[in-house]
Structures are given as structure tokens and as C-alpha cells.
mmCIF file of C-alpha atoms in Angstrom:
data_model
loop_
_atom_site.group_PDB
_atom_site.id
_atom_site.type_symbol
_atom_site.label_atom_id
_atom_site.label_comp_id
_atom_site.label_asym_id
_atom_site.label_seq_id
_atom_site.Cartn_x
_atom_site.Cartn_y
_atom_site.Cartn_z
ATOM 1 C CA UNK A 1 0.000 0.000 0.000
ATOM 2 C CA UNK A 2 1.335 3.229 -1.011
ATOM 3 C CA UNK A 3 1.084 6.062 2.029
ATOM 4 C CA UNK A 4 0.580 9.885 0.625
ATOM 5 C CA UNK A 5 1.371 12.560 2.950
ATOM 6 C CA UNK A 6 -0.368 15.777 2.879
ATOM 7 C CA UNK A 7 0.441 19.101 5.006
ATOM 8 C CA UNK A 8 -2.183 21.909 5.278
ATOM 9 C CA UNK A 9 -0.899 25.067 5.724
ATOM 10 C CA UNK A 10 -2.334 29.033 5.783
ATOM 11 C CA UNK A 11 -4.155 31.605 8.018
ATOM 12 C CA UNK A 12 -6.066 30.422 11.229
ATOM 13 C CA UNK A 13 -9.488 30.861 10.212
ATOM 14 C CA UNK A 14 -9.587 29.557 6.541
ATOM 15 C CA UNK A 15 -10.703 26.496 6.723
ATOM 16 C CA UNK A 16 -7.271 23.960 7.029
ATOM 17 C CA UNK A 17 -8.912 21.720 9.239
ATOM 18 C CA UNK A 18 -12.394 21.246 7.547
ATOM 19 C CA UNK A 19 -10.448 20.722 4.381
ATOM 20 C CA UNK A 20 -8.174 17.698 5.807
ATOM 21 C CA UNK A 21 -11.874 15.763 6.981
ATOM 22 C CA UNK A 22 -13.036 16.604 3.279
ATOM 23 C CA UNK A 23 -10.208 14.791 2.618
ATOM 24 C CA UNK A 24 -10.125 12.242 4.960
ATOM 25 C CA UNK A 25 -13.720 12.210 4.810
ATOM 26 C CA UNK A 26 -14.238 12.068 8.179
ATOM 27 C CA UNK A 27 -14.607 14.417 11.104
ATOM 28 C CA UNK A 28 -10.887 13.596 12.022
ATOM 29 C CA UNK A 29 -9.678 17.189 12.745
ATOM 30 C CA UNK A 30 -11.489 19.385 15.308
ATOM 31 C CA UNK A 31 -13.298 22.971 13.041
ATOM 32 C CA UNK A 32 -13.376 26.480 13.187
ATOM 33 C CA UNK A 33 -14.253 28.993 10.716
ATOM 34 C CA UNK A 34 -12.759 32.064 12.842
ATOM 35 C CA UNK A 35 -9.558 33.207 14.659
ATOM 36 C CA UNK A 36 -10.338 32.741 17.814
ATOM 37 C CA UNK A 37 -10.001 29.060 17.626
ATOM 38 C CA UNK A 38 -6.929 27.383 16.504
ATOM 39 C CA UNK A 39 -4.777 24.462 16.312
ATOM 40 C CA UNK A 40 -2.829 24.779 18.781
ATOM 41 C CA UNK A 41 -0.153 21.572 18.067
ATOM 42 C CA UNK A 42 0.683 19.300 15.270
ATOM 43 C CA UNK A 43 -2.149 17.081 14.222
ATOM 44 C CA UNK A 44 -1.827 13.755 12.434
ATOM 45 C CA UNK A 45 -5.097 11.521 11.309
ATOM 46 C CA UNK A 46 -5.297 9.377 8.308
ATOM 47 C CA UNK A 47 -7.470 7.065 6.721
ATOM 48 C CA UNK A 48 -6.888 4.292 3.559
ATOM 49 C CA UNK A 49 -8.334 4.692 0.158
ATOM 50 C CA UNK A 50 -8.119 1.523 -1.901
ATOM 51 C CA UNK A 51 -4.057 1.315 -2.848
ATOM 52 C CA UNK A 52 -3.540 4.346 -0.896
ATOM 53 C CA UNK A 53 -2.829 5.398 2.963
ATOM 54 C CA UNK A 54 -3.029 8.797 3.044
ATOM 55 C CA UNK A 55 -1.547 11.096 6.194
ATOM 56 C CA UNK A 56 -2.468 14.319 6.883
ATOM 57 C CA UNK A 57 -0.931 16.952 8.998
ATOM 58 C CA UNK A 58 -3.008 19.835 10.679
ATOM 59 C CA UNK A 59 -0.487 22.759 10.928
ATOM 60 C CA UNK A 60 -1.699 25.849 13.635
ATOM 61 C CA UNK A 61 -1.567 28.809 11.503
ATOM 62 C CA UNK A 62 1.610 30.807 11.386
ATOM 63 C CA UNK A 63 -0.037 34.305 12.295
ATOM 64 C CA UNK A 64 -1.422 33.164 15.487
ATOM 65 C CA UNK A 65 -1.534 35.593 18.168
ATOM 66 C CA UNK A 66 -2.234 32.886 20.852
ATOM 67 C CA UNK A 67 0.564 30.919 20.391
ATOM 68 C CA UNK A 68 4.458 32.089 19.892
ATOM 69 C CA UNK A 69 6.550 32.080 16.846
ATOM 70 C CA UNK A 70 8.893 29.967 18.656
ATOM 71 C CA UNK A 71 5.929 27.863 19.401
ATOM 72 C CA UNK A 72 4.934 27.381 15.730
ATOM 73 C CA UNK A 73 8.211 26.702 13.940
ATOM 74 C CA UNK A 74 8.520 23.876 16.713
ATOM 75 C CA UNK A 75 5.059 22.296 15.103
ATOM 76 C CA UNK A 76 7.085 22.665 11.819
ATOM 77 C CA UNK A 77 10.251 20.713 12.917
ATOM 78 C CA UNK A 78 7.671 17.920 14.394
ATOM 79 C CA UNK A 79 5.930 17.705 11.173
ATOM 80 C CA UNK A 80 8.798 17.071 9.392
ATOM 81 C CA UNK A 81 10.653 14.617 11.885
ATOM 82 C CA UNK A 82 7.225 12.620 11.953
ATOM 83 C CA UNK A 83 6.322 12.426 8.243
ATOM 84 C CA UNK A 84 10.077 12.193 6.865
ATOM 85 C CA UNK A 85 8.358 13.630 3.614
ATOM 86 C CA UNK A 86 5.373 15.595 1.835
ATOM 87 C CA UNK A 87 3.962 15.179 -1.238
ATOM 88 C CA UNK A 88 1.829 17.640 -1.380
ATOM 89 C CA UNK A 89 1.000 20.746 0.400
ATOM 90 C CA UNK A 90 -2.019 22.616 0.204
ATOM 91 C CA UNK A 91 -2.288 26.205 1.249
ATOM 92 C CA UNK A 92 -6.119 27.166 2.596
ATOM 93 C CA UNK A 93 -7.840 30.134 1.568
ATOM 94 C CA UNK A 94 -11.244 31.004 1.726
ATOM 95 C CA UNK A 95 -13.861 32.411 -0.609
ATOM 96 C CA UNK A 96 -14.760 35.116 -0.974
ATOM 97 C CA UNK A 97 -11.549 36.570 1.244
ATOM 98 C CA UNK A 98 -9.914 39.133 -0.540
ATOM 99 C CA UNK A 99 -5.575 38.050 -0.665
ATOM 100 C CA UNK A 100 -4.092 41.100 1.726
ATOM 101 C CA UNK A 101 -0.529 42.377 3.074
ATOM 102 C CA UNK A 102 -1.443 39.886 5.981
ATOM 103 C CA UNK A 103 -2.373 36.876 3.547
ATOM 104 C CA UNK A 104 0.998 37.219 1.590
ATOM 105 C CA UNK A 105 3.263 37.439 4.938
ATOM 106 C CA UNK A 106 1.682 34.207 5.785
ATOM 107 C CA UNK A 107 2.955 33.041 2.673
ATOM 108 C CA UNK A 108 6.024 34.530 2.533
ATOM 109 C CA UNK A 109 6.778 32.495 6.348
ATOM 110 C CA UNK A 110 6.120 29.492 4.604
ATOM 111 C CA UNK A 111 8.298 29.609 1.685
ATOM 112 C CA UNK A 112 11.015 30.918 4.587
ATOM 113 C CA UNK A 113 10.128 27.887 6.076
ATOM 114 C CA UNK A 114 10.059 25.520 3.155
ATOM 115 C CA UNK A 115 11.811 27.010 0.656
ATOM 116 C CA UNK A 116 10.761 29.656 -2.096
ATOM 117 C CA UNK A 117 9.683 27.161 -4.216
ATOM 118 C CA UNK A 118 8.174 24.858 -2.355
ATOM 119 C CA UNK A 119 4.343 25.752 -3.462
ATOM 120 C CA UNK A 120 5.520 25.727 -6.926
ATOM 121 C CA UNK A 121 6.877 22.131 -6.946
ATOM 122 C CA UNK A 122 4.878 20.313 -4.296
ATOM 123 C CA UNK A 123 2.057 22.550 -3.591
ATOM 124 C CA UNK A 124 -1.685 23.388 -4.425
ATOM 125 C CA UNK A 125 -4.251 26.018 -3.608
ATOM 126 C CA UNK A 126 -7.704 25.022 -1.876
ATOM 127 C CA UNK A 127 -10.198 27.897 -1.871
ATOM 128 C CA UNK A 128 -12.852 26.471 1.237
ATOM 129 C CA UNK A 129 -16.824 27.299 1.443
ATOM 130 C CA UNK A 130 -17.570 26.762 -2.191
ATOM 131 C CA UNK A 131 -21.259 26.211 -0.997
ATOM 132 C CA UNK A 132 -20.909 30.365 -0.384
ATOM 133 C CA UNK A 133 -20.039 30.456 -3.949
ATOM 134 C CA UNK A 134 -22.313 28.414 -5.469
ATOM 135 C CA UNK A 135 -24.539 30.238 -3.189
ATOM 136 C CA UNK A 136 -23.691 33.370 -5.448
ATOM 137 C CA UNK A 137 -23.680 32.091 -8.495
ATOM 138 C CA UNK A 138 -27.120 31.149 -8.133
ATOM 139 C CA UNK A 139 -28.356 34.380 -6.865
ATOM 140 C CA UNK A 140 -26.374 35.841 -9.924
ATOM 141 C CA UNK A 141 -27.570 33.319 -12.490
ATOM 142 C CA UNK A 142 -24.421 32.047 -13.645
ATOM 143 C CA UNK A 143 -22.632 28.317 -13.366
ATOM 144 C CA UNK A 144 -20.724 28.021 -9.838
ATOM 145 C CA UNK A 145 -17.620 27.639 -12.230
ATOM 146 C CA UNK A 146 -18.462 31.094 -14.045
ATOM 147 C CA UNK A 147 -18.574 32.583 -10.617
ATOM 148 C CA UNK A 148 -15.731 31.299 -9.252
ATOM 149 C CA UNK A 149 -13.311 32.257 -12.543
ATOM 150 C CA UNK A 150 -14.940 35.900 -11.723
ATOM 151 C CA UNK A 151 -13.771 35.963 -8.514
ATOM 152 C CA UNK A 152 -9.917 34.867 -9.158
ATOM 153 C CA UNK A 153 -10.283 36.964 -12.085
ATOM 154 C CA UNK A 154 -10.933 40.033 -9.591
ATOM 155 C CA UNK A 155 -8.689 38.949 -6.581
ATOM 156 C CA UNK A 156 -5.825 41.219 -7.196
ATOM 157 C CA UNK A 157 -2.554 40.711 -8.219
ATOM 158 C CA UNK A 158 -0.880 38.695 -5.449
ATOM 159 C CA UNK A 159 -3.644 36.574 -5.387
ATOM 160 C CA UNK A 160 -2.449 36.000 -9.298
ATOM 161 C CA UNK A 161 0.629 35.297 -8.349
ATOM 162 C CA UNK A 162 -0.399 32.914 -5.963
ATOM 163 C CA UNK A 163 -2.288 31.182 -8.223
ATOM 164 C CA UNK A 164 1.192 31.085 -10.980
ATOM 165 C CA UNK A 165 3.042 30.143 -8.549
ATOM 166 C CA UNK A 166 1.046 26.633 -8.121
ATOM 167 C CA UNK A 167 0.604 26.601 -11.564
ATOM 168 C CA UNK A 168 -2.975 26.951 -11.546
ATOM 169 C CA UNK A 169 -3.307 23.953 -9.170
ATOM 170 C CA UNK A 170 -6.399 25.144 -7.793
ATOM 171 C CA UNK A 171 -9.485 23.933 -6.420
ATOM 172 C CA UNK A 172 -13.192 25.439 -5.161
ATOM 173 C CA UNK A 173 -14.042 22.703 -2.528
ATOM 174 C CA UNK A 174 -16.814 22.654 -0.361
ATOM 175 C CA UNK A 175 -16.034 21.349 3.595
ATOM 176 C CA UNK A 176 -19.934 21.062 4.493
ATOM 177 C CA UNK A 177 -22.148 17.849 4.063
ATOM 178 C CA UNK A 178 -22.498 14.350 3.798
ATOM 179 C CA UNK A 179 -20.419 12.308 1.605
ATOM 180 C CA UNK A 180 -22.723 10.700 -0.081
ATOM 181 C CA UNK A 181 -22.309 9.465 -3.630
ATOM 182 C CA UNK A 182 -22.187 12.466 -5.479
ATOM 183 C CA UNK A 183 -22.812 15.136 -2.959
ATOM 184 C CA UNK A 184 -20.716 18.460 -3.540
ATOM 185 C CA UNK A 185 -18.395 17.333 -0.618
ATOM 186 C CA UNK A 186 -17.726 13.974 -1.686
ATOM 187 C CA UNK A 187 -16.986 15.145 -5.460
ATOM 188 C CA UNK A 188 -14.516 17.780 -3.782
ATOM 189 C CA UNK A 189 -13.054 14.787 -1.904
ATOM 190 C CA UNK A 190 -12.606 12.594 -5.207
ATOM 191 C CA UNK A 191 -11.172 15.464 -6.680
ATOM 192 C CA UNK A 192 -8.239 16.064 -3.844
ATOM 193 C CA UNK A 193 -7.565 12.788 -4.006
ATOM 194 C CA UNK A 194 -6.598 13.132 -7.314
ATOM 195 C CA UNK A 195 -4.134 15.834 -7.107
ATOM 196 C CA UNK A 196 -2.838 14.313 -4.319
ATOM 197 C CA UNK A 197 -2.228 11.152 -6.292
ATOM 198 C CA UNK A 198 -1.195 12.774 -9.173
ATOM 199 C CA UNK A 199 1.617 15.093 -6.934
ATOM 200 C CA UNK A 200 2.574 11.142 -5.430
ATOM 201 C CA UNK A 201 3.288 9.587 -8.627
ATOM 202 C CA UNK A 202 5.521 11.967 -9.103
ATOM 203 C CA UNK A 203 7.901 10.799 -6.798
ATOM 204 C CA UNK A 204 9.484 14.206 -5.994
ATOM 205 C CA UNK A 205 8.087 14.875 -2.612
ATOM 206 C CA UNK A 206 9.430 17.895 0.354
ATOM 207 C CA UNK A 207 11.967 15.748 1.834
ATOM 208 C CA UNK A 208 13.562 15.811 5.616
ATOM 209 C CA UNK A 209 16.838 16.354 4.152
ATOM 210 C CA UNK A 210 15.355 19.285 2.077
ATOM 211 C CA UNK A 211 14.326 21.133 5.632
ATOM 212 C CA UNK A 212 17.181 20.382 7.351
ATOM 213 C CA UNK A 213 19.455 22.138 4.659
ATOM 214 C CA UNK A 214 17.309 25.399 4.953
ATOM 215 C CA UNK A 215 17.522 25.468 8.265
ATOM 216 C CA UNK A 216 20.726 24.194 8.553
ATOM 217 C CA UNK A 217 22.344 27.011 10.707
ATOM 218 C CA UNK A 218 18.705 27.552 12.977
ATOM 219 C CA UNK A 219 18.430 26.224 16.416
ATOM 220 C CA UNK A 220 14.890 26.200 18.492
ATOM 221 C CA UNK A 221 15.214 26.071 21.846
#
């Protein structure tokens, strides 16, 4: 049995845990859909899929006001000493959020973290509460799809760049509902499964060694 191993990262509040039980689906990872909740530690829950055990890692959000810095690049250091590797990241954002200053120092802490690159070769974009979207696009008459191109379309520049950077590896999902055959949740599910199994066969995952060479001179205490 192959075992894929996924890391959610972003801002507290935009939907990183609701996203990994889409995923797993399951209600493996404990929600929140504002600030003042948030993972406070390094999660791990996983579930298998035919040929596949897939691992995924809850990761607290790196703007948190609740928790240090020091604090949150430990969770980092776990999650790499635990999973050894990552095949795919995905970086939580939620409609219809607009992509500030804020959203882009978030980012730019990751790629400190992981390397500038490291959305571009082993990452996606998940944009949560597509049932808000589709919401809108049926108030405005148009296909959920139409609405959601609209959005990107008008999202700004660094929100562009975002979406370059994971070369259009992106994906409307919606966290809320059964998964049922067919249900908006469970085709969101079949649908990160196959990125995630896509970014697997690969075989170029984040490795350990990768980390420890950025952060080769850094010491936690």
C-alpha cells in the first residue's frame, strides 16, 4: 500500500482543518471557521483509500496571536521529523476573502520555512466554502464555475501570483455535508484525491533532508 502525505498550511481561520476531513472524509480534525479558535499543536489523522494510505498533517496557523513564533516553527520541525516527507502541500484560503498584506506574509513564512519554491513544486491552492459560492452564483444566475473564474479573475494581483506560482493547481471545494455518492463534498473529496495522487506519482516529494538544509544554521530552543 502506497502512504501519501499531505500538510495543510495558511491563516487560522480559513478552513485547514475542515479541508483535511473533506479529505479524509471524516470528522478527524477538530473545526473552526474564525480566529479565535486554533490548532494549537501538530495534528496527524489518516485514513486508507483503496491502494492508498493517506496522512495528513493539521499545521496551527503561522499568524497566530495565541501561540508564539517559537511555538509554531517547533510544530514545523515535528511535522517534518514525523512524516520524513510531503507530497503535497495545500495552502487554505477562503472564498470570498480578498488576498491582503497579511495573507501574503503568511505566505512569505512558509516559503522561509520551506523554501521559495516549495508551493511551486509540491504545492496546491484550496479555496474552502464553495457552498458560499455556489450560493452566489445562483443568486447571480451564472454556473458556480463562471462565478468562481470571476472571482480569481478580480482577486488582485498577489492573489495571481499565488495562483502562478502553483501553476494553476487550484481547487473550489466545499467542507460542508455528507459524503454521499455524489454530494458536492464527496466530489470535492474525489477530486483532492486526485491531485494528491497525481503530486505522489511523481515521486518528488518535500523531503527531511530538504528542511534540514534550509535550516541548517537555525536552532529552536
Amino acid at each position: 500500500m502506497s502512504e501519501i502525505t499531505i500538510a495543510l498550511v495558511g491563516k487560522t481561520g480559513h478552513g485547514k482543518s475542515s479541508t483535511g476531513n473533506t479529505i479524509l472524509r471524516k470528522d478527524a480534525f477538530e473545526e473552526s471557521n474564525t480566529t479565535t479558535y486554533a490548532t494549537e499543536i501538530l495534528t496527524l489523522q489518516r485514513a486508507d483509500f483503496g491502494n492508498y494510505k493517506v496522512k495528513v498533517y493539521d499545521i496551527p496557523g503561522l499568524e497566530s496571536q495565541t501561540f508564539s513564533q517559537k511555538h509554531i516553527i517547533r510544530q514545523f520541525y515535528s511535522l517534518m521529523e514525523s512524516a520524513g516527507k510531503i507530497d503535497l502541500f495545500i495552502f487554505a484560503y477562503s472564498y470570498p476573502s480578498r488576498f491582503t498584506i497579511e495573507e501574503a506574509k503568511v505566505l512569505s513564512k512558509l516559503q522561509d520555512t520551506f523554501g521559495h519554491d516549495f508551493l511551486e513544486k509540491h504545492g496546491m491552492m484550496v479555496v474552502t466554502r464553495g457552498d458560499l459560492c455556489k450560493r452566489d452564483a445562483s443568486g447571480d444566475g451564472v454556473p458556480t464555475e463562471e462565478c468562481f473564474r470571476k472571482w480569481c479573475e478580480n482577486s488582485g494581483d498577489k492573489f495571481k501570483s499565488l495562483r502562478e506560482m502553483v501553476s494553476d493547481r487550484i481547487l473550489l471545494v466545499c467542507n460542508r455535508g455528507t459524503f454521499e455518492h455524489n454530494t458536492d463534498r464527496m466530489v470535492s473529496s474525489r477530486k483532492l484525491h486526485e491531485i494528491a495522487i497525481t503530486m505522489h506519482n511523481r515521486g518528488t516529494p518535500f523531503k527531511k533532508e530538504e528542511f534540514e538544509r534550509i535550516h541548517k544554521w537555525c536552532t529552536i530552543a
